[in-house]
Amino acid sequence: MTTDHTEPGPADARDWYAWLLDPVPIADFERDHYEQRLLHVRREAPSYYASLLTVADLDLVLGTHSAGRGDIRVVRGEESVDAAEYTNAAGRVQPLEVARLFDDGATVVFNQLHQRVPALAQLTVALGRRFSSRVQTNVYLTPPEAQGFAPHWDTHDVFVLQVRGTKRWSIYDTRVRLPLRGQRFEPGTPPGDVRDEFELRPGSAVYLPRGLMHSARSTDEASLHVTLGLTAFTWADLLIESVAAAALEEESLRRNLPHGFAREGFPAAERRRLFAKKLSVVQSRFEPEAVWRRLADEVLATGAPLFTDLLGERLRDDELTLRSRVRRRAGLLAEAAVEGEACVLRFCGRELRLPAGAWPALRFAATTADEFAVTDLPDCLDGAGKLTLATRLVREGMLQRSRS
């Protein structure tokens, strides 16, 4: 699908998920492509992703952030370049050596760049909320006529956003549909027949479900693209965690297997009976809500925006008042709930507990997308209580004060 676009609006006001897929409707993507097949979003808008990342951002990280070998790596075709070629004895990346290797045809990979670039952080948190998934970014800067990686598949779904330059993509036969993390691609595996080829141009994107074998090569100019990786929780994850948690509570699941189960002649029917019995124990005596909660907490803990104003907020001259205007921090993934005699707000691996009577105000603050005045908080709290709650949520990073 191809469309013309005007420049995107301000990042703070953006529906990141819709922006990522536009003009493809979200419902169409989730029905026809997610976990199923490739989607190539073609746009005649080369600067569409320019607000997300620039080469200047890469230079800032490379030259000033004292990056280590885990932050930046250099690859060429089939293998990674030995880190000793571009790091010092302390493991710090040497910018001049990285630039030299780029000149020699190697691809520079910036790992987890959403931890350093605010726009990428907002995008990953928005996707994490939508998919209830852990999301990360890796950024690839490839010189002209070069290939960063040989044909391979990933064990997580990816969105590839082409920021500048063009890459020629090749798609091969799928060997393993929806592989688990342990079913990684083995280097040297023959890629099979080419099933599709296309060029990914600046401003365009492609979605690849995990397990789809692919490779890409830059054309006659350098290529910069962002890869968004969705490391989702599978049903296998939930079941494995549930059995492990049930075993902590149920002694019969901690007992050894029958001492003769590996002996020739042990009845297969007995194995099946015992297996079904233990599964029945898990299903009938274990409440899996605790496992759902733990996985959800992991999503909340990892889905954090970059906090770039916490100290500045504490040094502001103007005090927070009932007339002050605040809003929920953009990109913050949070959950509010009532638990017994308390209401709880969870975000970024933190937990804030308040008396249950404050629930309407806490829910309002956690779920209202638009800016509001402190006095607009529900009247379950008096004026002093509203001001106390708003002050606490601002200091905790949940709310932000208006810039005006």
Tab-separated table of C-alpha atoms in Angstrom:
chain	number	residue	atom	x	y	z
A	1	MET	CA	0.000	0.000	0.000
A	2	THR	CA	1.370	3.437	-0.957
A	3	THR	CA	0.280	6.871	0.211
A	4	ASP	CA	1.445	10.479	0.306
A	5	HIS	CA	1.922	12.073	3.717
A	6	THR	CA	2.335	15.481	5.241
A	7	GLU	CA	4.903	15.849	8.000
A	8	PRO	CA	3.832	14.023	11.192
A	9	GLY	CA	2.476	16.015	14.121
A	10	PRO	CA	4.177	16.667	17.471
A	11	ALA	CA	5.505	13.495	19.041
A	12	ASP	CA	3.755	14.101	22.385
A	13	ALA	CA	0.356	14.123	20.643
A	14	ARG	CA	1.013	11.175	18.387
A	15	ASP	CA	-0.831	7.861	18.358
A	16	TRP	CA	2.423	5.981	17.882
A	17	TYR	CA	0.914	2.663	16.858
A	18	ALA	CA	-1.351	4.180	14.209
A	19	TRP	CA	1.534	6.393	13.036
A	20	LEU	CA	3.776	3.356	12.672
A	21	LEU	CA	1.302	1.550	10.394
A	22	ASP	CA	-0.374	4.436	8.560
A	23	PRO	CA	-2.083	4.119	6.055
A	24	VAL	CA	-2.759	0.475	6.974
A	25	PRO	CA	-5.666	0.286	9.460
A	26	ILE	CA	-4.704	-1.252	12.784
A	27	ALA	CA	-7.563	-3.758	12.578
A	28	ASP	CA	-6.374	-4.946	9.142
A	29	PHE	CA	-2.827	-5.433	10.375
A	30	GLU	CA	-3.855	-7.384	13.465
A	31	ARG	CA	-6.306	-9.553	11.549
A	32	ASP	CA	-4.244	-10.301	8.437
A	33	HIS	CA	-0.559	-9.932	9.322
A	34	TYR	CA	0.315	-10.079	13.019
A	35	GLU	CA	2.066	-13.425	13.700
A	36	GLN	CA	1.098	-14.508	10.180
A	37	ARG	CA	2.805	-12.809	7.249
A	38	LEU	CA	4.947	-9.932	6.082
A	39	LEU	CA	3.529	-6.440	5.667
A	40	HIS	CA	5.336	-3.875	3.496
A	41	VAL	CA	4.106	-0.322	4.149
A	42	ARG	CA	5.210	1.811	1.201
A	43	ARG	CA	5.193	5.573	1.581
A	44	GLU	CA	6.177	8.416	-0.739
A	45	ALA	CA	7.382	10.401	2.271
A	46	PRO	CA	11.172	10.079	2.709
A	47	SER	CA	11.234	12.179	5.892
A	48	TYR	CA	8.400	10.286	7.609
A	49	TYR	CA	10.678	8.784	10.269
A	50	ALA	CA	13.107	11.719	10.445
A	51	SER	CA	11.643	12.924	13.757
A	52	LEU	CA	12.276	9.522	15.292
A	53	LEU	CA	16.035	9.329	14.841
A	54	THR	CA	18.835	11.226	13.106
A	55	VAL	CA	22.469	10.543	12.363
A	56	ALA	CA	23.218	13.321	14.859
A	57	ASP	CA	21.634	11.126	17.562
A	58	LEU	CA	24.001	8.309	16.613
A	59	ASP	CA	27.007	10.637	16.678
A	60	LEU	CA	25.989	11.848	20.136
A	61	VAL	CA	25.836	8.293	21.490
A	62	LEU	CA	29.006	7.202	19.728
A	63	GLY	CA	31.081	10.241	20.618
A	64	THR	CA	29.879	11.338	24.057
A	65	HIS	CA	28.092	8.512	25.893
A	66	SER	CA	31.152	6.386	26.732
A	67	ALA	CA	29.418	3.421	25.128
A	68	GLY	CA	30.612	-0.096	25.916
A	69	ARG	CA	30.861	-3.162	23.695
A	70	GLY	CA	27.326	-4.150	24.685
A	71	ASP	CA	25.956	-0.822	23.480
A	72	ILE	CA	27.566	-0.695	20.046
A	73	ARG	CA	28.801	-3.544	17.898
A	74	VAL	CA	30.157	-3.811	14.394
A	75	VAL	CA	29.192	-6.602	11.984
A	76	ARG	CA	30.115	-7.625	8.483
A	77	GLY	CA	28.115	-10.242	6.586
A	78	GLU	CA	28.468	-13.623	8.247
A	79	GLU	CA	30.046	-12.557	11.525
A	80	SER	CA	30.661	-9.823	14.060
A	81	VAL	CA	33.866	-7.851	13.891
A	82	ASP	CA	36.160	-8.674	16.825
A	83	ALA	CA	35.380	-6.088	19.511
A	84	ALA	CA	39.116	-5.669	20.114
A	85	GLU	CA	39.245	-3.789	16.802
A	86	TYR	CA	37.069	-0.937	18.087
A	87	THR	CA	37.199	-1.007	21.909
A	88	ASN	CA	39.979	-0.208	24.354
A	89	ALA	CA	41.280	-2.356	27.204
A	90	ALA	CA	38.436	-1.158	29.441
A	91	GLY	CA	35.827	-2.258	26.897
A	92	ARG	CA	34.915	1.293	25.844
A	93	VAL	CA	34.008	1.880	22.225
A	94	GLN	CA	36.517	4.017	20.321
A	95	PRO	CA	34.603	6.347	17.948
A	96	LEU	CA	37.429	6.771	15.416
A	97	GLU	CA	37.853	3.011	15.075
A	98	VAL	CA	34.124	2.505	14.566
A	99	ALA	CA	34.135	5.170	11.836
A	100	ARG	CA	37.136	3.483	10.199
A	101	LEU	CA	35.364	0.120	10.121
A	102	PHE	CA	32.262	1.770	8.660
A	103	ASP	CA	34.466	3.216	5.913
A	104	ASP	CA	35.724	-0.318	5.254
A	105	GLY	CA	32.179	-1.633	4.656
A	106	ALA	CA	31.042	-2.765	8.117
A	107	THR	CA	27.593	-2.101	9.619
A	108	VAL	CA	27.418	-0.260	12.949
A	109	VAL	CA	24.701	-1.555	15.297
A	110	PHE	CA	23.422	0.569	18.182
A	111	ASN	CA	21.751	-1.724	20.710
A	112	GLN	CA	18.835	-0.727	22.951
A	113	LEU	CA	18.858	2.847	21.675
A	114	HIS	CA	15.393	3.450	23.150
A	115	GLN	CA	17.237	3.788	26.461
A	116	ARG	CA	18.992	6.903	25.130
A	117	VAL	CA	16.702	8.585	22.561
A	118	PRO	CA	13.376	9.954	23.936
A	119	ALA	CA	11.341	9.493	20.729
A	120	LEU	CA	12.358	5.838	20.494
A	121	ALA	CA	11.474	5.394	24.164
A	122	GLN	CA	7.986	6.795	23.568
A	123	LEU	CA	7.467	4.519	20.581
A	124	THR	CA	8.564	1.359	22.410
A	125	VAL	CA	6.403	2.115	25.448
A	126	ALA	CA	3.362	2.725	23.233
A	127	LEU	CA	3.881	-0.584	21.437
A	128	GLY	CA	4.533	-2.372	24.720
A	129	ARG	CA	1.192	-1.136	26.016
A	130	ARG	CA	-0.640	-2.204	22.855
A	131	PHE	CA	0.878	-5.693	22.652
A	132	SER	CA	1.526	-6.290	26.381
A	133	SER	CA	5.037	-7.084	25.239
A	134	ARG	CA	8.626	-6.238	25.977
A	135	VAL	CA	9.867	-3.994	23.154
A	136	GLN	CA	13.390	-2.949	22.260
A	137	THR	CA	15.128	-1.068	19.464
A	138	ASN	CA	18.319	-1.797	17.583
A	139	VAL	CA	19.565	0.698	15.011
A	140	TYR	CA	21.627	-0.261	11.958
A	141	LEU	CA	23.842	2.093	9.970
A	142	THR	CA	25.080	0.293	6.848
A	143	PRO	CA	27.526	1.743	4.281
A	144	PRO	CA	26.708	1.651	0.549
A	145	GLU	CA	26.552	-1.751	-1.175
A	146	ALA	CA	26.949	-3.701	2.061
A	147	GLN	CA	25.120	-6.414	3.973
A	148	GLY	CA	25.031	-6.360	7.752
A	149	PHE	CA	23.848	-9.933	8.324
A	150	ALA	CA	23.626	-13.108	6.283
A	151	PRO	CA	20.134	-14.622	5.779
A	152	HIS	CA	18.584	-15.454	9.155
A	153	TRP	CA	15.349	-15.492	11.129
A	154	ASP	CA	14.519	-13.805	14.422
A	155	THR	CA	12.773	-15.323	17.432
A	156	HIS	CA	10.724	-12.163	17.972
A	157	ASP	CA	8.454	-10.130	15.712
A	158	VAL	CA	10.062	-7.035	14.206
A	159	PHE	CA	9.063	-3.769	12.597
A	160	VAL	CA	11.788	-2.277	10.390
A	161	LEU	CA	11.559	1.496	9.877
A	162	GLN	CA	13.716	2.858	7.044
A	163	VAL	CA	14.977	6.292	8.101
A	164	ARG	CA	17.350	7.051	5.206
A	165	GLY	CA	18.820	5.244	2.235
A	166	THR	CA	17.351	2.142	0.607
A	167	LYS	CA	17.807	-1.564	1.244
A	168	ARG	CA	17.062	-4.479	-1.051
A	169	TRP	CA	15.290	-7.210	0.900
A	170	SER	CA	15.114	-10.913	0.142
A	171	ILE	CA	12.545	-13.171	1.844
A	172	TYR	CA	13.115	-16.939	1.959
A	173	ASP	CA	11.164	-20.060	2.869
A	174	THR	CA	10.014	-20.179	6.485
A	175	ARG	CA	11.679	-23.092	8.300
A	176	VAL	CA	10.110	-22.712	11.767
A	177	ARG	CA	6.803	-20.957	12.239
A	178	LEU	CA	6.702	-18.738	15.337
A	179	PRO	CA	9.927	-20.097	16.876
A	180	LEU	CA	10.472	-19.897	20.619
A	181	ARG	CA	13.535	-18.110	21.995
A	182	GLY	CA	15.400	-21.420	22.145
A	183	GLN	CA	14.815	-22.070	18.431
A	184	ARG	CA	17.412	-19.615	17.215
A	185	PHE	CA	18.786	-19.525	13.701
A	186	GLU	CA	21.997	-21.549	13.361
A	187	PRO	CA	24.629	-19.687	11.304
A	188	GLY	CA	25.412	-21.478	8.071
A	189	THR	CA	21.892	-22.860	7.634
A	190	PRO	CA	20.998	-22.724	3.915
A	191	PRO	CA	18.324	-20.048	3.390
A	192	GLY	CA	16.193	-21.973	0.885
A	193	ASP	CA	14.371	-20.487	-2.079
A	194	VAL	CA	13.736	-16.753	-2.388
A	195	ARG	CA	9.981	-16.109	-2.049
A	196	ASP	CA	9.914	-12.318	-2.361
A	197	GLU	CA	12.218	-9.396	-3.100
A	198	PHE	CA	11.589	-5.671	-2.691
A	199	GLU	CA	13.265	-2.370	-1.921
A	200	LEU	CA	12.577	-0.666	1.392
A	201	ARG	CA	12.795	3.064	0.789
A	202	PRO	CA	13.127	5.925	3.296
A	203	GLY	CA	9.866	6.620	5.098
A	204	SER	CA	8.605	3.067	4.519
A	205	ALA	CA	8.375	0.114	6.894
A	206	VAL	CA	8.124	-3.655	6.922
A	207	TYR	CA	6.702	-6.036	9.533
A	208	LEU	CA	8.244	-9.517	9.822
A	209	PRO	CA	6.663	-12.212	12.000
A	210	ARG	CA	9.222	-14.221	13.916
A	211	GLY	CA	10.653	-17.160	11.996
A	212	LEU	CA	10.536	-15.481	8.575
A	213	MET	CA	14.006	-15.862	7.038
A	214	HIS	CA	15.331	-12.685	5.453
A	215	SER	CA	18.367	-10.676	4.426
A	216	ALA	CA	18.908	-7.084	3.326
A	217	ARG	CA	21.602	-5.172	1.450
A	218	SER	CA	22.077	-1.437	1.018
A	219	THR	CA	22.112	0.144	-2.426
A	220	ASP	CA	24.477	2.868	-3.648
A	221	GLU	CA	23.992	5.038	-0.558
A	222	ALA	CA	24.295	4.459	3.175
A	223	SER	CA	21.239	3.028	4.926
A	224	LEU	CA	19.876	3.847	8.376
A	225	HIS	CA	17.008	1.838	9.813
A	226	VAL	CA	15.406	1.145	13.181
A	227	THR	CA	14.390	-2.387	14.128
A	228	LEU	CA	11.663	-2.641	16.749
A	229	GLY	CA	11.681	-6.063	18.372
A	230	LEU	CA	8.539	-7.363	20.105
A	231	THR	CA	9.536	-10.066	22.573
A	232	ALA	CA	6.035	-11.173	23.482
A	233	PHE	CA	4.974	-13.686	26.109
A	234	THR	CA	3.713	-16.922	24.553
A	235	TRP	CA	1.239	-19.467	25.871
A	236	ALA	CA	4.232	-21.719	26.411
A	237	ASP	CA	5.716	-19.078	28.740
A	238	LEU	CA	2.492	-18.882	30.729
A	239	LEU	CA	2.128	-22.654	31.056
A	240	ILE	CA	5.769	-23.216	32.031
A	241	GLU	CA	5.576	-20.460	34.654
A	242	SER	CA	2.270	-21.849	35.952
A	243	VAL	CA	3.615	-25.379	36.408
A	244	ALA	CA	6.728	-24.032	38.141
A	245	ALA	CA	4.629	-21.867	40.469
A	246	ALA	CA	2.207	-24.724	41.196
A	247	ALA	CA	5.107	-26.973	42.159
A	248	LEU	CA	6.059	-24.502	44.894
A	249	GLU	CA	2.636	-25.011	46.461
A	250	GLU	CA	1.885	-28.665	45.645
A	251	GLU	CA	4.152	-31.355	47.107
A	252	SER	CA	3.034	-34.046	44.656
A	253	LEU	CA	4.508	-32.034	41.764
A	254	ARG	CA	7.880	-31.936	43.506
A	255	ARG	CA	8.165	-35.699	43.790
A	256	ASN	CA	10.548	-37.637	41.559
A	257	LEU	CA	9.328	-39.442	38.469
A	258	PRO	CA	8.655	-43.176	39.017
A	259	HIS	CA	12.025	-44.821	39.548
A	260	GLY	CA	11.421	-47.280	36.755
A	261	PHE	CA	10.014	-44.926	34.095
A	262	ALA	CA	13.086	-45.281	31.844
A	263	ARG	CA	13.211	-49.072	32.173
A	264	GLU	CA	12.225	-51.141	29.175
A	265	GLY	CA	8.719	-52.418	29.594
A	266	PHE	CA	7.362	-49.522	31.660
A	267	PRO	CA	3.811	-49.210	30.226
A	268	ALA	CA	3.240	-46.250	27.906
A	269	ALA	CA	-0.380	-46.148	29.082
A	270	GLU	CA	0.847	-45.640	32.663
A	271	ARG	CA	3.045	-42.736	31.552
A	272	ARG	CA	0.070	-41.080	29.906
A	273	ARG	CA	-2.107	-41.664	32.983
A	274	LEU	CA	0.447	-40.162	35.360
A	275	PHE	CA	1.038	-37.191	33.067
A	276	ALA	CA	-2.697	-36.471	32.813
A	277	LYS	CA	-3.028	-36.782	36.585
A	278	LYS	CA	-0.342	-34.179	37.251
A	279	LEU	CA	-1.806	-31.789	34.674
A	280	SER	CA	-5.143	-32.184	36.430
A	281	VAL	CA	-3.497	-31.250	39.719
A	282	VAL	CA	-2.104	-28.059	38.180
A	283	GLN	CA	-5.424	-27.130	36.619
A	284	SER	CA	-7.641	-27.903	39.600
A	285	ARG	CA	-5.526	-26.689	42.516
A	286	PHE	CA	-3.496	-23.791	41.140
A	287	GLU	CA	-4.810	-20.287	40.538
A	288	PRO	CA	-2.801	-18.849	37.603
A	289	GLU	CA	-3.659	-15.208	38.359
A	290	ALA	CA	-0.323	-14.798	40.146
A	291	VAL	CA	1.506	-15.780	36.951
A	292	TRP	CA	-0.571	-13.407	34.819
A	293	ARG	CA	0.273	-10.707	37.382
A	294	ARG	CA	4.003	-11.418	37.263
A	295	LEU	CA	4.122	-11.256	33.466
A	296	ALA	CA	2.100	-8.041	33.489
A	297	ASP	CA	4.448	-6.562	36.080
A	298	GLU	CA	7.398	-7.343	33.822
A	299	VAL	CA	5.754	-5.461	30.955
A	300	LEU	CA	5.074	-2.497	33.261
A	301	ALA	CA	8.630	-2.520	34.593
A	302	THR	CA	10.283	-2.592	31.181
A	303	GLY	CA	7.888	-0.141	29.487
A	304	ALA	CA	9.407	3.070	30.822
A	305	PRO	CA	9.893	6.351	28.966
A	306	LEU	CA	13.048	8.411	29.374
A	307	PHE	CA	12.658	10.771	32.328
A	308	THR	CA	14.334	13.993	31.231
A	309	ASP	CA	12.803	16.509	33.666
A	310	LEU	CA	12.853	15.042	37.184
A	311	LEU	CA	15.522	17.334	38.655
A	312	GLY	CA	14.241	20.365	36.768
A	313	GLU	CA	10.787	19.759	38.228
A	314	ARG	CA	12.220	19.800	41.729
A	315	LEU	CA	13.989	23.100	41.068
A	316	ARG	CA	10.986	24.972	39.629
A	317	ASP	CA	10.250	28.276	41.352
A	318	ASP	CA	6.467	28.061	41.019
A	319	GLU	CA	4.674	25.828	43.502
A	320	LEU	CA	1.981	23.398	42.503
A	321	THR	CA	-1.501	24.771	43.225
A	322	LEU	CA	-5.071	23.628	42.686
A	323	ARG	CA	-5.100	25.714	39.487
A	324	SER	CA	-1.888	24.155	38.126
A	325	ARG	CA	-2.375	22.110	34.999
A	326	VAL	CA	-0.894	18.613	34.759
A	327	ARG	CA	-1.144	15.586	32.505
A	328	ARG	CA	-0.175	11.937	32.551
A	329	ARG	CA	3.385	11.514	31.332
A	330	ALA	CA	3.442	10.610	27.652
A	331	GLY	CA	4.452	7.027	27.037
A	332	LEU	CA	4.201	5.894	30.651
A	333	LEU	CA	2.785	2.379	30.984
A	334	ALA	CA	0.863	2.138	34.262
A	335	GLU	CA	-1.864	0.104	35.941
A	336	ALA	CA	-4.217	1.224	38.687
A	337	ALA	CA	-6.302	-1.200	40.753
A	338	VAL	CA	-8.177	-1.593	44.036
A	339	GLU	CA	-6.779	-4.268	46.323
A	340	GLY	CA	-8.654	-4.739	49.581
A	341	GLU	CA	-8.407	-1.601	51.713
A	342	ALA	CA	-5.951	0.111	49.364
A	343	CYS	CA	-5.709	1.340	45.802
A	344	VAL	CA	-2.480	0.646	43.965
A	345	LEU	CA	-0.631	2.313	41.097
A	346	ARG	CA	2.084	0.254	39.379
A	347	PHE	CA	4.537	1.660	36.845
A	348	CYS	CA	8.217	1.302	35.933
A	349	GLY	CA	8.707	-1.456	38.494
A	350	ARG	CA	7.361	0.788	41.287
A	351	GLU	CA	4.230	0.478	43.390
A	352	LEU	CA	2.343	3.339	45.042
A	353	ARG	CA	-0.323	2.405	47.641
A	354	LEU	CA	-3.014	4.793	48.865
A	355	PRO	CA	-6.192	4.415	50.966
A	356	ALA	CA	-9.074	2.940	48.973
A	357	GLY	CA	-11.027	6.183	49.372
A	358	ALA	CA	-8.590	7.885	46.983
A	359	TRP	CA	-9.420	5.416	44.191
A	360	PRO	CA	-11.568	7.700	41.971
A	361	ALA	CA	-8.879	10.386	42.002
A	362	LEU	CA	-6.037	7.935	41.395
A	363	ARG	CA	-7.912	6.277	38.527
A	364	PHE	CA	-8.671	9.697	36.995
A	365	ALA	CA	-5.003	10.737	37.140
A	366	ALA	CA	-3.786	7.414	35.740
A	367	THR	CA	-6.246	7.144	32.847
A	368	THR	CA	-7.065	10.684	31.699
A	369	ALA	CA	-5.174	11.398	28.504
A	370	ASP	CA	-5.865	15.145	28.341
A	371	GLU	CA	-4.339	17.894	30.432
A	372	PHE	CA	-6.350	18.828	33.523
A	373	ALA	CA	-6.196	21.166	36.503
A	374	VAL	CA	-5.384	19.680	39.912
A	375	THR	CA	-8.767	20.875	41.146
A	376	ASP	CA	-10.434	18.701	38.454
A	377	LEU	CA	-9.523	15.550	40.371
A	378	PRO	CA	-12.682	13.813	41.695
A	379	ASP	CA	-14.104	15.141	44.937
A	380	CYS	CA	-13.380	11.968	46.887
A	381	LEU	CA	-10.518	14.187	48.104
A	382	ASP	CA	-10.757	17.715	49.469
A	383	GLY	CA	-8.585	20.504	48.084
A	384	ALA	CA	-5.627	19.676	50.317
A	385	GLY	CA	-5.926	15.990	49.432
A	386	LYS	CA	-5.998	16.720	45.699
A	387	LEU	CA	-2.901	18.878	46.010
A	388	THR	CA	-1.116	16.200	48.054
A	389	LEU	CA	-1.938	13.485	45.526
A	390	ALA	CA	-0.926	15.595	42.511
A	391	THR	CA	2.325	16.621	44.176
A	392	ARG	CA	3.143	12.994	44.945
A	393	LEU	CA	2.375	11.852	41.381
A	394	VAL	CA	4.470	14.648	39.881
A	395	ARG	CA	7.437	13.801	42.096
A	396	GLU	CA	7.032	10.094	41.289
A	397	GLY	CA	7.126	10.936	37.562
A	398	MET	CA	3.573	9.789	36.846
A	399	LEU	CA	2.278	13.292	36.107
A	400	GLN	CA	3.980	16.213	34.396
A	401	ARG	CA	3.208	19.875	34.939
A	402	SER	CA	2.269	22.056	32.000
A	403	ARG	CA	5.237	23.772	30.390
A	404	SER	CA	3.434	27.127	30.438
